[in-house]
C-alpha cells in the first residue's frame, strides 16, 4: 500500500458490482445514505463499471448520480442525458484474436457487447441467467459476431472455472499486448476492451472534465479492473473481499460489500477530509 495522502477528496469514482452493490445487485440503505452524505458534503460522485450503460441506469437513479459515468471499464463515458463524452471500440484484430482463443474452450461462454446490445450465440448457457439478472435485460441471439466487429465495446469470456479464466487472461495478454486491455472484472468474468478502455483513463478523463486534480480524487473497487484507477487516484480503497493482488495496490482496505464496506470507507476515509 502507498502512503495515504492527507489532502481533501473532491471526487470519488466507485466500482459497482462487488463494491456498491450486494451479491443480489441491490444497494443497502447504508450505502445509499453514505453516498447522499458524500454529495451533501460537496464531494462529487460517479460510477465506473464493466457493465454497459443501459445496465447502470437503476443504480444511477437510486444514488442520484448527476455526472457522466464510465461503462465498459471506461470504454464509454456517458453524460446523464445519454450523450457520449468518450467512446473507444476494441480493434478488429484484437477482437478476432480474443474470439479465436475463447472459441476453443468448451467450459467458456463468449459474449459480445455492441451498440447497446448484449450478444450471445447460445442463450441457454449456464452463465446467461446470472448476467441477465445483473443487467436487467435479456441477450440478443446471433449466429455470428462477425457483423459487429467494427463496433465492439467489450468481449466477455465467462466460466465457473476461475482457474481457466486466469490462464486465459495470461495467454490473451501476451497475444494482444498494446492492442487491448484484458482483466477479470469478477472471478468469473474475463473482459476484453480497447486499450483506452480502462478505469484509470476514465478517472483522469472525468477528473479533467470536472476540474478536479487527480490528487484530490478517490477510487474504490474490488476487481482486477480496478487497480488501473487505484494507480491514478489520490486515494484508493479496496473492498474486503477483493483478491490479495488487488488489495496490495490500494492505499486502504475496507470491509466487504456484504458488510457495507463502501459506506464504511466513505465515512472513514473521505467525509472526515
XYZ file of N, CA and C in Angstrom:
819
model
N 0.830 -1.205 0.000
C 0.000 0.000 0.000
C 0.869 1.261 0.000
N 0.409 2.277 -0.715
C 1.095 3.556 -0.703
C 0.743 4.323 0.564
N 1.549 5.333 0.854
C 1.206 6.207 1.973
C -0.074 6.967 1.632
N -1.027 6.956 2.546
C -2.303 7.620 2.288
C -2.127 9.131 2.317
N -2.534 9.840 1.244
C -2.376 11.298 1.203
C -3.304 11.987 2.189
N -2.977 13.232 2.518
C -3.734 13.945 3.549
C -4.636 15.044 2.984
N -4.567 15.319 1.681
C -5.367 16.404 1.118
C -6.845 16.008 1.032
N -7.739 16.974 0.953
C -9.168 16.665 0.883
C -9.531 15.991 -0.439
N -10.550 15.136 -0.392
C -11.043 14.454 -1.584
C -12.253 15.218 -2.117
N -12.198 15.553 -3.419
C -13.302 16.311 -4.039
C -14.131 15.456 -4.986
N -13.609 14.274 -5.365
C -14.317 13.435 -6.327
C -14.024 11.965 -6.036
N -15.088 11.170 -5.873
C -14.965 9.727 -5.674
C -15.541 9.006 -6.883
N -14.741 8.115 -7.465
C -15.193 7.256 -8.556
C -15.236 5.830 -8.020
N -16.415 5.221 -8.081
C -16.595 3.900 -7.464
C -17.024 2.850 -8.483
N -16.490 1.665 -8.302
C -16.968 0.474 -8.993
C -18.379 0.163 -8.490
N -19.095 -0.688 -9.226
C -20.449 -1.062 -8.828
C -20.505 -2.467 -8.231
N -20.406 -3.499 -9.076
C -20.559 -4.884 -8.618
C -19.415 -5.279 -7.691
N -19.788 -5.778 -6.523
C -18.778 -6.178 -5.549
C -18.291 -5.024 -4.693
N -18.736 -3.818 -4.998
C -18.313 -2.631 -4.242
C -19.536 -1.936 -3.661
N -20.279 -1.234 -4.481
C -21.507 -0.594 -4.015
C -22.647 -1.585 -3.879
N -22.672 -2.581 -4.778
C -23.805 -3.494 -4.839
C -23.574 -4.762 -4.024
N -24.660 -5.260 -3.443
C -24.646 -6.540 -2.751
C -24.640 -7.677 -3.777
N -24.408 -8.921 -3.359
C -24.379 -10.023 -4.323
C -25.640 -10.172 -5.160
N -26.789 -9.708 -4.652
C -28.026 -9.790 -5.433
C -28.238 -8.547 -6.298
N -27.187 -7.706 -6.410
C -27.172 -6.499 -7.243
C -28.016 -5.362 -6.671
N -28.398 -5.463 -5.413
C -29.149 -4.386 -4.770
C -28.196 -3.474 -3.997
N -28.731 -2.324 -3.563
C -27.995 -1.378 -2.738
C -28.519 -1.444 -1.312
N -27.627 -1.473 -0.344
C -28.079 -1.408 1.039
C -28.455 0.028 1.379
N -29.300 0.198 2.356
C -29.696 1.545 2.773
C -28.491 2.318 3.295
N -27.562 1.629 3.940
C -26.343 2.286 4.445
C -25.548 2.910 3.306
N -25.456 2.178 2.197
C -24.702 2.690 1.044
C -25.407 3.902 0.442
N -26.717 3.818 0.288
C -27.484 4.944 -0.254
C -27.285 6.181 0.623
N -27.354 6.008 1.932
C -27.223 7.139 2.847
C -25.804 7.701 2.851
N -24.803 6.816 2.715
C -23.412 7.278 2.696
C -23.130 8.110 1.448
N -23.652 7.684 0.307
C -23.460 8.451 -0.923
C -24.195 9.787 -0.837
N -25.375 9.776 -0.234
C -26.110 11.033 -0.051
C -25.314 11.993 0.836
N -24.738 11.470 1.908
C -23.939 12.309 2.804
C -22.709 12.859 2.083
N -22.133 12.049 1.240
C -20.973 12.462 0.453
C -21.320 13.647 -0.439
N -22.428 13.513 -1.151
C -22.835 14.563 -2.079
C -23.273 15.823 -1.323
N -23.903 15.648 -0.163
C -24.304 16.808 0.637
C -23.085 17.547 1.187
N -21.976 16.819 1.349
C -20.735 17.440 1.820
C -19.977 18.122 0.688
N -20.523 18.050 -0.532
C -19.895 18.723 -1.662
C -18.885 17.889 -2.413
N -18.814 16.584 -2.094
C -17.892 15.697 -2.800
C -18.595 15.132 -4.034
N -18.001 15.279 -5.188
C -18.558 14.754 -6.429
C -18.480 13.229 -6.431
N -19.452 12.585 -7.088
C -19.514 11.123 -7.048
C -19.992 10.584 -8.383
N -19.299 9.535 -8.864
C -19.752 8.876 -10.076
C -19.341 7.404 -10.061
N -19.682 6.706 -11.155
C -19.534 5.263 -11.240
C -18.638 4.860 -12.399
N -17.856 3.805 -12.190
C -17.051 3.191 -13.252
C -17.231 1.688 -13.148
N -17.648 1.058 -14.231
C -18.001 -0.351 -14.177
C -17.716 -1.036 -15.503
N -17.650 -2.345 -15.458
C -17.557 -3.118 -16.682
C -18.893 -3.268 -17.379
N -19.973 -2.888 -16.717
C -21.318 -3.013 -17.279
C -21.517 -2.068 -18.467
N -22.497 -2.369 -19.319
C -22.904 -1.411 -20.350
C -23.717 -0.278 -19.733
N -23.821 0.859 -20.433
C -24.561 1.998 -19.866
C -25.990 1.662 -19.462
N -26.663 0.873 -20.271
C -28.067 0.531 -20.005
C -28.238 -0.180 -18.669
N -27.222 -0.939 -18.249
C -27.308 -1.700 -17.010
C -26.885 -0.892 -15.786
N -26.606 0.386 -15.981
C -26.236 1.257 -14.876
C -27.400 2.128 -14.414
N -28.456 2.200 -15.216
C -29.496 3.208 -15.008
C -30.173 3.112 -13.646
N -30.462 1.886 -13.204
C -31.156 1.730 -11.925
C -30.307 2.236 -10.765
N -29.020 1.930 -10.786
C -28.124 2.380 -9.723
C -27.920 3.885 -9.792
N -27.783 4.426 -11.003
C -27.648 5.876 -11.178
C -28.839 6.598 -10.557
N -30.037 6.085 -10.829
C -31.243 6.717 -10.286
C -31.311 6.587 -8.767
N -30.994 5.391 -8.269
C -31.100 5.155 -6.824
C -30.128 6.025 -6.030
N -28.966 6.316 -6.616
C -27.952 7.091 -5.901
C -27.976 8.574 -6.292
N -28.828 8.928 -7.235
C -28.916 10.323 -7.637
C -27.680 10.833 -8.354
N -27.007 9.959 -9.094
C -25.793 10.363 -9.811
C -26.172 11.313 -10.946
N -25.567 12.501 -10.961
C -25.887 13.505 -11.974
C -24.663 13.933 -12.778
N -23.616 13.084 -12.781
C -22.390 13.343 -13.526
C -22.224 12.271 -14.603
N -21.333 12.487 -15.562
C -21.036 11.417 -16.519
C -20.541 10.163 -15.793
N -20.895 9.005 -16.332
C -20.495 7.725 -15.751
C -19.701 6.918 -16.775
N -18.835 6.034 -16.270
C -17.957 5.251 -17.132
C -18.439 3.806 -17.213
N -18.819 3.374 -18.409
C -19.234 1.996 -18.656
C -18.125 1.250 -19.391
N -18.277 -0.064 -19.517
C -17.311 -0.893 -20.236
C -15.875 -0.603 -19.773
N -15.677 -0.501 -18.461
C -14.362 -0.235 -17.863
C -13.769 1.095 -18.318
N -14.613 2.016 -18.746
C -14.129 3.313 -19.213
C -14.116 3.437 -20.721
N -14.500 2.394 -21.431
C -14.547 2.454 -22.882
C -15.601 3.426 -23.376
N -16.653 3.592 -22.596
C -17.722 4.532 -22.924
C -18.006 5.392 -21.696
N -17.934 6.699 -21.863
C -18.295 7.624 -20.792
C -19.510 8.406 -21.272
N -20.580 8.339 -20.482
C -21.886 8.824 -20.918
C -22.386 9.945 -20.014
N -22.852 11.025 -20.639
C -23.485 12.108 -19.893
C -24.842 11.624 -19.353
N -25.375 12.303 -18.329
C -26.682 11.899 -17.782
C -27.803 11.850 -18.810
N -27.718 12.677 -19.869
C -28.773 12.678 -20.885
C -28.590 11.577 -21.933
N -27.554 10.730 -21.750
C -27.312 9.628 -22.666
C -26.336 9.924 -23.780
N -25.944 11.173 -23.938
C -24.972 11.517 -24.979
C -23.567 11.082 -24.555
N -22.708 10.848 -25.551
C -21.381 10.319 -25.290
C -20.374 11.420 -25.002
N -19.559 11.206 -23.981
C -18.387 12.040 -23.740
C -17.167 11.384 -24.378
N -17.097 10.036 -24.274
C -15.988 9.252 -24.825
C -16.525 7.912 -25.295
N -15.972 7.402 -26.412
C -16.286 6.039 -26.861
C -15.050 5.434 -27.506
N -14.599 4.286 -26.985
C -13.446 3.565 -27.525
C -13.883 2.146 -27.878
N -13.662 1.729 -29.122
C -14.037 0.388 -29.552
C -12.813 -0.525 -29.619
N -13.052 -1.802 -29.424
C -11.984 -2.800 -29.470
C -11.483 -2.932 -30.907
N -10.166 -2.859 -31.151
C -9.650 -3.036 -32.507
C -10.060 -4.396 -33.079
N -10.334 -4.429 -34.376
C -10.817 -5.650 -35.012
C -9.827 -6.801 -34.838
N -8.539 -6.511 -34.985
C -7.537 -7.583 -34.854
C -7.555 -8.190 -33.456
N -7.681 -7.349 -32.428
C -7.727 -7.845 -31.053
C -9.013 -8.627 -30.810
N -10.110 -8.170 -31.406
C -11.380 -8.878 -31.259
C -11.294 -10.270 -31.875
N -10.740 -10.359 -33.068
C -10.611 -11.659 -33.736
C -9.697 -12.598 -32.953
N -8.600 -12.072 -32.427
C -7.676 -12.892 -31.630
C -8.366 -13.427 -30.383
N -9.115 -12.568 -29.718
C -9.809 -12.963 -28.484
C -10.868 -14.019 -28.775
N -11.673 -13.785 -29.781
C -12.748 -14.725 -30.110
C -12.189 -16.083 -30.524
N -11.067 -16.081 -31.237
C -10.452 -17.341 -31.658
C -9.937 -18.125 -30.460
N -9.332 -17.435 -29.505
C -8.818 -18.117 -28.310
C -9.955 -18.698 -27.484
N -11.007 -17.929 -27.276
C -12.110 -18.376 -26.440
C -12.932 -19.482 -27.108
N -12.977 -19.487 -28.428
C -13.792 -20.469 -29.148
C -13.325 -21.896 -28.912
N -12.071 -22.067 -28.559
C -11.508 -23.409 -28.354
C -11.751 -23.944 -26.947
N -12.491 -23.193 -26.103
C -12.668 -23.567 -24.705
C -14.109 -24.004 -24.450
N -14.350 -25.306 -24.276
C -15.730 -25.775 -24.084
C -16.371 -25.298 -22.784
N -15.569 -24.947 -21.783
C -16.123 -24.506 -20.499
C -16.369 -22.999 -20.442
N -16.154 -22.317 -21.549
C -16.246 -20.854 -21.556
C -17.385 -20.396 -22.451
N -18.216 -19.493 -21.928
C -19.229 -18.815 -22.738
C -18.648 -17.485 -23.207
N -18.957 -17.106 -24.436
C -18.430 -15.868 -25.007
C -19.586 -14.926 -25.322
N -19.473 -13.695 -24.843
C -20.475 -12.673 -25.097
C -19.807 -11.460 -25.732
N -20.552 -10.742 -26.561
C -20.070 -9.511 -27.182
C -21.077 -8.402 -26.876
N -20.550 -7.234 -26.506
C -21.394 -6.062 -26.282
C -21.117 -5.062 -27.384
N -22.175 -4.676 -28.084
C -22.030 -3.762 -29.214
C -23.335 -3.000 -29.444
N -23.216 -1.694 -29.669
C -24.388 -0.894 -29.990
C -25.494 -0.934 -28.961
N -25.142 -1.094 -27.708
C -26.142 -1.147 -26.646
C -26.724 -2.523 -26.405
N -26.332 -3.514 -27.220
C -26.873 -4.860 -27.085
C -25.860 -5.832 -26.478
N -26.388 -6.822 -25.785
C -25.620 -7.955 -25.256
C -25.874 -9.114 -26.219
N -24.832 -9.510 -26.941
C -24.953 -10.505 -27.996
C -24.431 -11.863 -27.537
N -25.209 -12.918 -27.788
C -24.799 -14.286 -27.446
C -25.137 -15.208 -28.609
N -24.389 -16.299 -28.688
C -24.723 -17.325 -29.668
C -25.603 -18.404 -29.043
N -25.404 -18.640 -27.746
C -26.151 -19.688 -27.050
C -26.908 -19.088 -25.866
N -28.200 -18.816 -26.002
C -28.957 -18.206 -24.899
C -29.209 -19.155 -23.737
N -28.911 -20.447 -23.926
C -29.125 -21.422 -22.854
C -27.861 -21.673 -22.032
N -26.818 -20.893 -22.267
C -25.580 -21.061 -21.499
C -25.814 -20.907 -20.012
N -25.084 -21.659 -19.177
C -25.334 -21.636 -17.733
C -25.080 -20.292 -17.066
N -24.269 -19.428 -17.672
C -23.981 -18.133 -17.056
C -24.957 -17.048 -17.489
N -25.787 -17.326 -18.487
C -26.710 -16.314 -19.015
C -27.709 -15.830 -17.965
N -28.356 -16.701 -17.187
C -29.325 -16.195 -16.192
C -28.705 -15.233 -15.190
N -27.489 -15.521 -14.750
C -26.812 -14.630 -13.805
C -26.602 -13.249 -14.427
N -26.132 -13.228 -15.673
C -25.878 -11.946 -16.323
C -27.175 -11.191 -16.586
N -28.205 -11.907 -17.001
C -29.483 -11.256 -17.275
C -30.055 -10.631 -16.007
N -29.900 -11.323 -14.890
C -30.366 -10.774 -13.616
C -29.584 -9.510 -13.269
N -28.274 -9.549 -13.492
C -27.451 -8.396 -13.156
C -27.698 -7.204 -14.067
N -27.846 -7.470 -15.374
C -28.044 -6.380 -16.332
C -29.464 -5.840 -16.303
N -30.426 -6.748 -16.085
C -31.819 -6.328 -16.089
C -32.488 -6.403 -17.447
N -31.826 -7.029 -18.413
C -32.432 -7.206 -19.737
C -31.818 -8.436 -20.411
N -32.525 -9.033 -21.374
C -32.071 -10.290 -21.989
C -31.068 -10.058 -23.110
N -30.376 -11.132 -23.520
C -29.421 -11.016 -24.629
C -30.122 -11.033 -25.980
N -29.380 -10.626 -26.990
C -29.799 -10.755 -28.382
C -29.036 -11.938 -28.963
N -29.757 -12.902 -29.511
C -29.121 -14.110 -30.041
C -28.689 -13.870 -31.483
N -27.431 -14.182 -31.785
C -26.888 -14.005 -33.129
C -26.206 -15.298 -33.573
N -26.104 -15.479 -34.879
C -25.404 -16.640 -35.422
C -23.902 -16.421 -35.455
N -23.490 -15.174 -35.588
C -22.078 -14.844 -35.710
C -21.823 -13.465 -35.116
N -20.609 -13.293 -34.561
C -20.215 -11.974 -34.061
C -19.565 -11.128 -35.151
N -19.299 -11.718 -36.283
C -18.546 -11.039 -37.344
C -19.177 -9.727 -37.803
N -20.500 -9.625 -37.957
C -21.076 -8.353 -38.409
C -20.874 -7.190 -37.456
N -20.441 -7.469 -36.228
C -20.332 -6.431 -35.209
C -18.879 -6.034 -34.917
N -17.929 -6.597 -35.665
C -16.514 -6.421 -35.359
C -16.066 -4.961 -35.340
N -16.676 -4.116 -36.130
C -16.224 -2.726 -36.232
C -16.595 -1.884 -35.011
N -17.567 -2.327 -34.233
C -18.058 -1.511 -33.109
C -18.264 -2.353 -31.856
N -17.255 -3.082 -31.441
C -17.355 -3.891 -30.222
C -16.891 -3.070 -29.024
N -17.768 -2.937 -28.047
C -17.412 -2.253 -26.799
C -16.635 -3.173 -25.867
N -17.059 -4.439 -25.810
C -16.419 -5.368 -24.876
C -16.708 -6.799 -25.291
N -15.706 -7.658 -25.120
C -15.891 -9.105 -25.229
C -15.719 -9.687 -23.834
N -16.591 -10.602 -23.473
C -16.506 -11.252 -22.166
C -16.404 -12.758 -22.350
N -15.414 -13.343 -21.690
C -15.347 -14.791 -21.548
C -15.761 -15.086 -20.111
N -16.747 -15.940 -19.934
C -17.240 -16.209 -18.591
C -17.312 -17.705 -18.331
N -16.986 -18.090 -17.097
C -16.968 -19.507 -16.735
C -16.896 -19.625 -15.218
N -17.482 -20.699 -14.700
C -17.306 -21.001 -13.282
C -15.935 -21.602 -12.999
N -15.198 -21.940 -14.046
C -13.833 -22.454 -13.920
C -12.898 -21.252 -13.838
N -12.757 -20.693 -12.640
C -11.986 -19.464 -12.478
C -10.503 -19.673 -12.768
N -9.994 -20.861 -12.488
C -8.581 -21.134 -12.788
C -8.329 -21.061 -14.289
N -9.286 -21.527 -15.074
C -9.160 -21.459 -16.521
C -9.149 -20.008 -16.989
N -9.984 -19.162 -16.401
C -10.010 -17.755 -16.790
C -8.692 -17.055 -16.457
N -8.084 -17.423 -15.346
C -6.765 -16.872 -15.001
C -5.745 -17.259 -16.070
N -5.789 -18.509 -16.493
C -4.878 -18.986 -17.534
C -5.136 -18.270 -18.863
N -6.411 -18.126 -19.225
C -6.752 -17.452 -20.478
C -6.354 -15.978 -20.442
N -6.482 -15.361 -19.282
C -6.073 -13.969 -19.138
C -4.601 -13.804 -19.487
N -3.756 -14.689 -18.942
C -2.316 -14.620 -19.215
C -2.024 -14.881 -20.693
N -2.693 -15.867 -21.273
C -2.471 -16.179 -22.684
C -2.864 -15.013 -23.585
N -4.030 -14.433 -23.302
C -4.527 -13.369 -24.170
C -3.718 -12.087 -24.016
N -3.286 -11.788 -22.806
C -2.456 -10.604 -22.595
C -1.226 -10.630 -23.497
N -0.615 -11.806 -23.626
C 0.572 -11.934 -24.478
C 0.238 -11.756 -25.955
N -0.967 -12.146 -26.337
C -1.360 -12.089 -27.749
C -1.806 -10.694 -28.202
N -2.381 -9.906 -27.287
C -2.941 -8.599 -27.682
C -2.240 -7.446 -26.970
N -1.023 -7.667 -26.528
C -0.287 -6.616 -25.832
C -0.210 -5.360 -26.705
N -0.567 -4.235 -26.112
C -0.550 -2.987 -26.850
C -1.783 -2.740 -27.700
N -2.660 -3.733 -27.793
C -3.869 -3.603 -28.608
C -5.137 -3.518 -27.776
N -5.142 -4.207 -26.622
C -6.377 -4.297 -25.840
C -6.065 -4.470 -24.371
N -7.042 -4.106 -23.537
C -6.992 -4.351 -22.104
C -7.637 -5.702 -21.817
N -7.032 -6.505 -20.960
C -7.577 -7.804 -20.571
C -7.545 -7.873 -19.048
N -8.714 -8.030 -18.423
C -8.749 -8.092 -16.962
C -10.001 -8.816 -16.497
N -9.912 -9.413 -15.314
C -11.069 -10.087 -14.736
C -11.808 -9.094 -13.847
N -12.965 -8.633 -14.314
C -13.757 -7.689 -13.531
C -14.353 -8.363 -12.307
N -14.614 -9.647 -12.409
C -15.025 -10.511 -11.299
C -14.348 -11.862 -11.537
N -14.258 -12.732 -10.522
C -13.575 -14.015 -10.739
C -14.112 -14.830 -11.906
N -15.399 -14.680 -12.229
C -15.990 -15.497 -13.300
C -16.114 -14.747 -14.623
N -15.594 -13.507 -14.686
C -15.693 -12.700 -15.905
C -14.311 -12.247 -16.345
N -13.963 -12.531 -17.599
C -12.732 -12.022 -18.197
C -13.132 -11.033 -19.291
N -12.790 -9.755 -19.102
C -13.198 -8.684 -20.006
C -12.075 -8.312 -20.963
N -12.441 -8.060 -22.199
C -11.503 -7.569 -23.205
C -12.069 -6.270 -23.766
N -11.301 -5.181 -23.641
C -11.750 -3.874 -24.103
C -10.600 -3.157 -24.808
N -10.888 -2.017 -25.404
C -9.858 -1.214 -26.059
C -8.805 -0.766 -25.054
N -7.612 -0.454 -25.538
C -6.534 -0.015 -24.658
C -6.942 1.183 -23.814
N -7.669 2.125 -24.427
C -8.086 3.334 -23.708
C -9.249 3.052 -22.767
N -9.826 1.862 -22.884
C -10.979 1.499 -22.055
C -10.498 0.892 -20.752
N -10.015 1.734 -19.873
C -9.612 1.272 -18.542
C -10.030 2.323 -17.538
N -10.233 1.892 -16.319
C -10.790 2.793 -15.320
C -9.821 3.897 -14.901
N -8.525 3.673 -15.127
C -7.551 4.726 -14.833
C -7.724 5.911 -15.760
N -7.807 5.630 -17.056
C -8.040 6.698 -18.017
C -9.412 7.336 -17.808
N -10.395 6.514 -17.431
C -11.729 7.054 -17.156
C -11.687 8.043 -16.001
N -10.964 7.691 -14.950
C -10.838 8.598 -13.807
C -10.185 9.907 -14.235
N -9.113 9.812 -15.015
C -8.416 11.020 -15.459
C -9.313 11.876 -16.342
N -10.075 11.238 -17.237
C -10.974 11.977 -18.126
C -12.061 12.686 -17.339
N -12.662 11.969 -16.387
C -13.734 12.572 -15.589
C -13.202 13.678 -14.683
N -12.027 13.464 -14.095
C -11.448 14.489 -13.225
C -11.160 15.767 -14.017
N -10.617 15.603 -15.214
C -10.345 16.773 -16.055
C -11.643 17.477 -16.445
N -12.657 16.698 -16.777
C -13.963 17.264 -17.146
C -14.550 18.057 -15.988
N -14.350 17.570 -14.765
C -14.918 18.212 -13.572
C -14.013 19.282 -12.988
N -12.775 19.374 -13.498
C -11.837 20.358 -12.987
C -11.259 20.009 -11.635
N -11.094 18.702 -11.379
C -10.555 18.236 -10.097
C -9.166 17.632 -10.317
N -8.133 18.104 -9.608
C -6.805 17.492 -9.734
C -6.849 16.032 -9.301
N -6.043 15.180 -9.953
C -6.060 13.755 -9.624
C -5.722 13.493 -8.165
N -4.872 14.336 -7.570
C -4.519 14.115 -6.165
C -5.698 14.345 -5.222
N -6.772 14.947 -5.722
C -7.964 15.160 -4.909
C -9.104 14.227 -5.325
N -8.734 13.119 -5.963
C -9.721 12.097 -6.327
C -9.517 10.854 -5.483
N -10.576 10.063 -5.380
C -10.512 8.767 -4.706
C -11.159 7.730 -5.612
N -10.693 6.496 -5.510
C -11.238 5.386 -6.290
C -11.490 4.211 -5.356
N -12.588 3.503 -5.603
C -12.961 2.387 -4.732
C -13.423 1.219 -5.597
N -12.911 0.000 -5.310
C -13.301 -1.155 -6.101
C -12.797 -2.459 -5.522
N -13.119 -3.543 -6.235
C -12.776 -4.874 -5.715
C -12.192 -5.808 -6.766
N -12.272 -5.446 -8.057
C -11.914 -6.397 -9.108
C -10.574 -6.125 -9.752
N -10.190 -7.030 -10.664
C -8.918 -6.904 -11.357
C -8.867 -5.735 -12.309
N -10.031 -5.133 -12.630
C -10.055 -3.954 -13.492
C -10.006 -2.648 -12.694
N -9.912 -2.727 -11.370
C -9.930 -1.529 -10.537
C -8.556 -0.943 -10.198
N -7.475 -1.734 -10.106
C -6.169 -1.122 -9.839
C -5.745 -0.068 -10.863
N -6.275 -0.127 -12.071
C -5.944 0.904 -13.062
C -6.343 2.284 -12.555
N -7.483 2.366 -11.854
C -7.864 3.669 -11.287
C -7.200 3.895 -9.932
N -6.873 2.822 -9.221
C -6.128 2.978 -7.969
C -4.813 3.725 -8.224
N -4.164 3.379 -9.342
C -2.847 3.939 -9.639
C -2.901 5.410 -10.006
N -4.064 5.910 -10.392
C -4.193 7.314 -10.794
C -4.798 8.184 -9.699
N -5.542 7.578 -8.790
C -6.275 8.339 -7.777
C -5.373 8.818 -6.649
N -5.778 9.915 -6.022
C -5.051 10.380 -4.847
C -5.235 9.460 -3.662
N -6.380 8.795 -3.590
C -6.691 7.840 -2.524
C -7.391 6.644 -3.147
N -6.907 5.444 -2.851
C -7.528 4.237 -3.405
C -7.942 3.309 -2.277
N -9.135 2.706 -2.446
C -9.718 1.865 -1.403
C -10.179 0.559 -2.017
N -9.707 -0.557 -1.488
C -10.112 -1.883 -1.952
C -11.130 -2.472 -0.989
N -12.042 -3.256 -1.528
C -13.048 -3.916 -0.707
C -12.440 -5.111 0.025
N -13.045 -5.470 1.141
C -12.509 -6.523 1.982
C -12.461 -7.889 1.349
N -13.378 -8.164 0.393
C -13.412 -9.479 -0.226
C -12.569 -9.554 -1.488
N -11.894 -8.451 -1.842
C -11.068 -8.429 -3.059
C -9.904 -9.412 -2.939
N -9.403 -9.861 -4.077
C -8.228 -10.721 -4.078
C -7.034 -9.952 -3.512
N -6.079 -10.684 -2.930
C -4.928 -10.052 -2.283
C -4.150 -9.173 -3.253
N -4.062 -9.593 -4.513
C -3.322 -8.803 -5.501
C -3.959 -7.434 -5.712
N -5.272 -7.357 -5.573
C -5.976 -6.076 -5.696
C -5.767 -5.241 -4.435
N -5.890 -5.866 -3.292
C -5.719 -5.145 -2.022
C -4.330 -4.513 -1.908
N -3.323 -5.232 -2.386
C -1.952 -4.735 -2.257
C -1.730 -3.441 -3.038
N -2.575 -3.170 -4.017
C -2.391 -1.984 -4.848
C -3.208 -0.783 -4.361
N -3.899 -0.956 -3.243
C -4.732 0.116 -2.706
C -4.075 0.775 -1.497
N -4.471 2.018 -1.241
C -3.983 2.726 -0.053
C -4.644 2.216 1.216
N -5.890 1.785 1.102
C -6.648 1.344 2.270
C -7.551 0.186 1.873
N -7.917 -0.629 2.857
C -8.832 -1.748 2.640
C -9.988 -1.599 3.618
N -11.203 -1.654 3.096
C -12.391 -1.530 3.922
C -13.017 -2.908 4.115
N -14.194 -2.958 4.698
C -14.911 -4.218 4.877
C -15.456 -4.695 3.528
N -16.039 -5.881 3.508
C -16.565 -6.446 2.264
C -17.857 -5.754 1.864
N -18.325 -6.038 0.654
C -19.567 -5.423 0.188
C -20.780 -5.896 0.983
N -20.733 -7.098 1.566
C -21.866 -7.576 2.368
C -21.809 -7.029 3.797
N -20.743 -6.309 4.110
C -20.596 -5.668 5.423
C -20.634 -4.143 5.302
N -21.246 -3.659 4.212
C -21.338 -2.215 3.975
C -19.972 -1.550 3.928
N -19.022 -2.242 3.285
C -17.664 -1.718 3.203
C -17.570 -0.383 2.488
N -18.382 -0.176 1.439
C -18.334 1.097 0.723
C -18.773 2.242 1.627
N -19.870 2.041 2.343
C -20.364 3.078 3.258
C -19.336 3.357 4.351
N -18.737 2.299 4.880
C -17.720 2.488 5.923
C -16.532 3.275 5.395
N -16.118 2.981 4.162
C -14.969 3.679 3.576
C -15.265 5.155 3.377
N -16.460 5.459 2.905
C -16.853 6.864 2.732
C -16.804 7.601 4.068
N -17.344 6.968 5.089
C -17.408 7.601 6.419
C -16.017 7.731 7.051
N -15.159 6.704 6.815
C -13.857 6.678 7.495
C -12.775 7.467 6.762
N -12.760 7.355 5.442
C -11.617 7.884 4.687
C -11.904 9.156 3.893
N -13.177 9.448 3.600
C -13.447 10.572 2.706
C -14.167 11.716 3.402
N -15.257 11.444 4.106
C -16.007 12.518 4.750
C -15.179 13.301 5.777
N -14.325 12.644 6.581
C -13.541 13.422 7.553
C -12.581 14.404 6.912
N -12.267 14.221 5.643
C -11.321 15.111 4.986
C -11.966 16.444 4.602
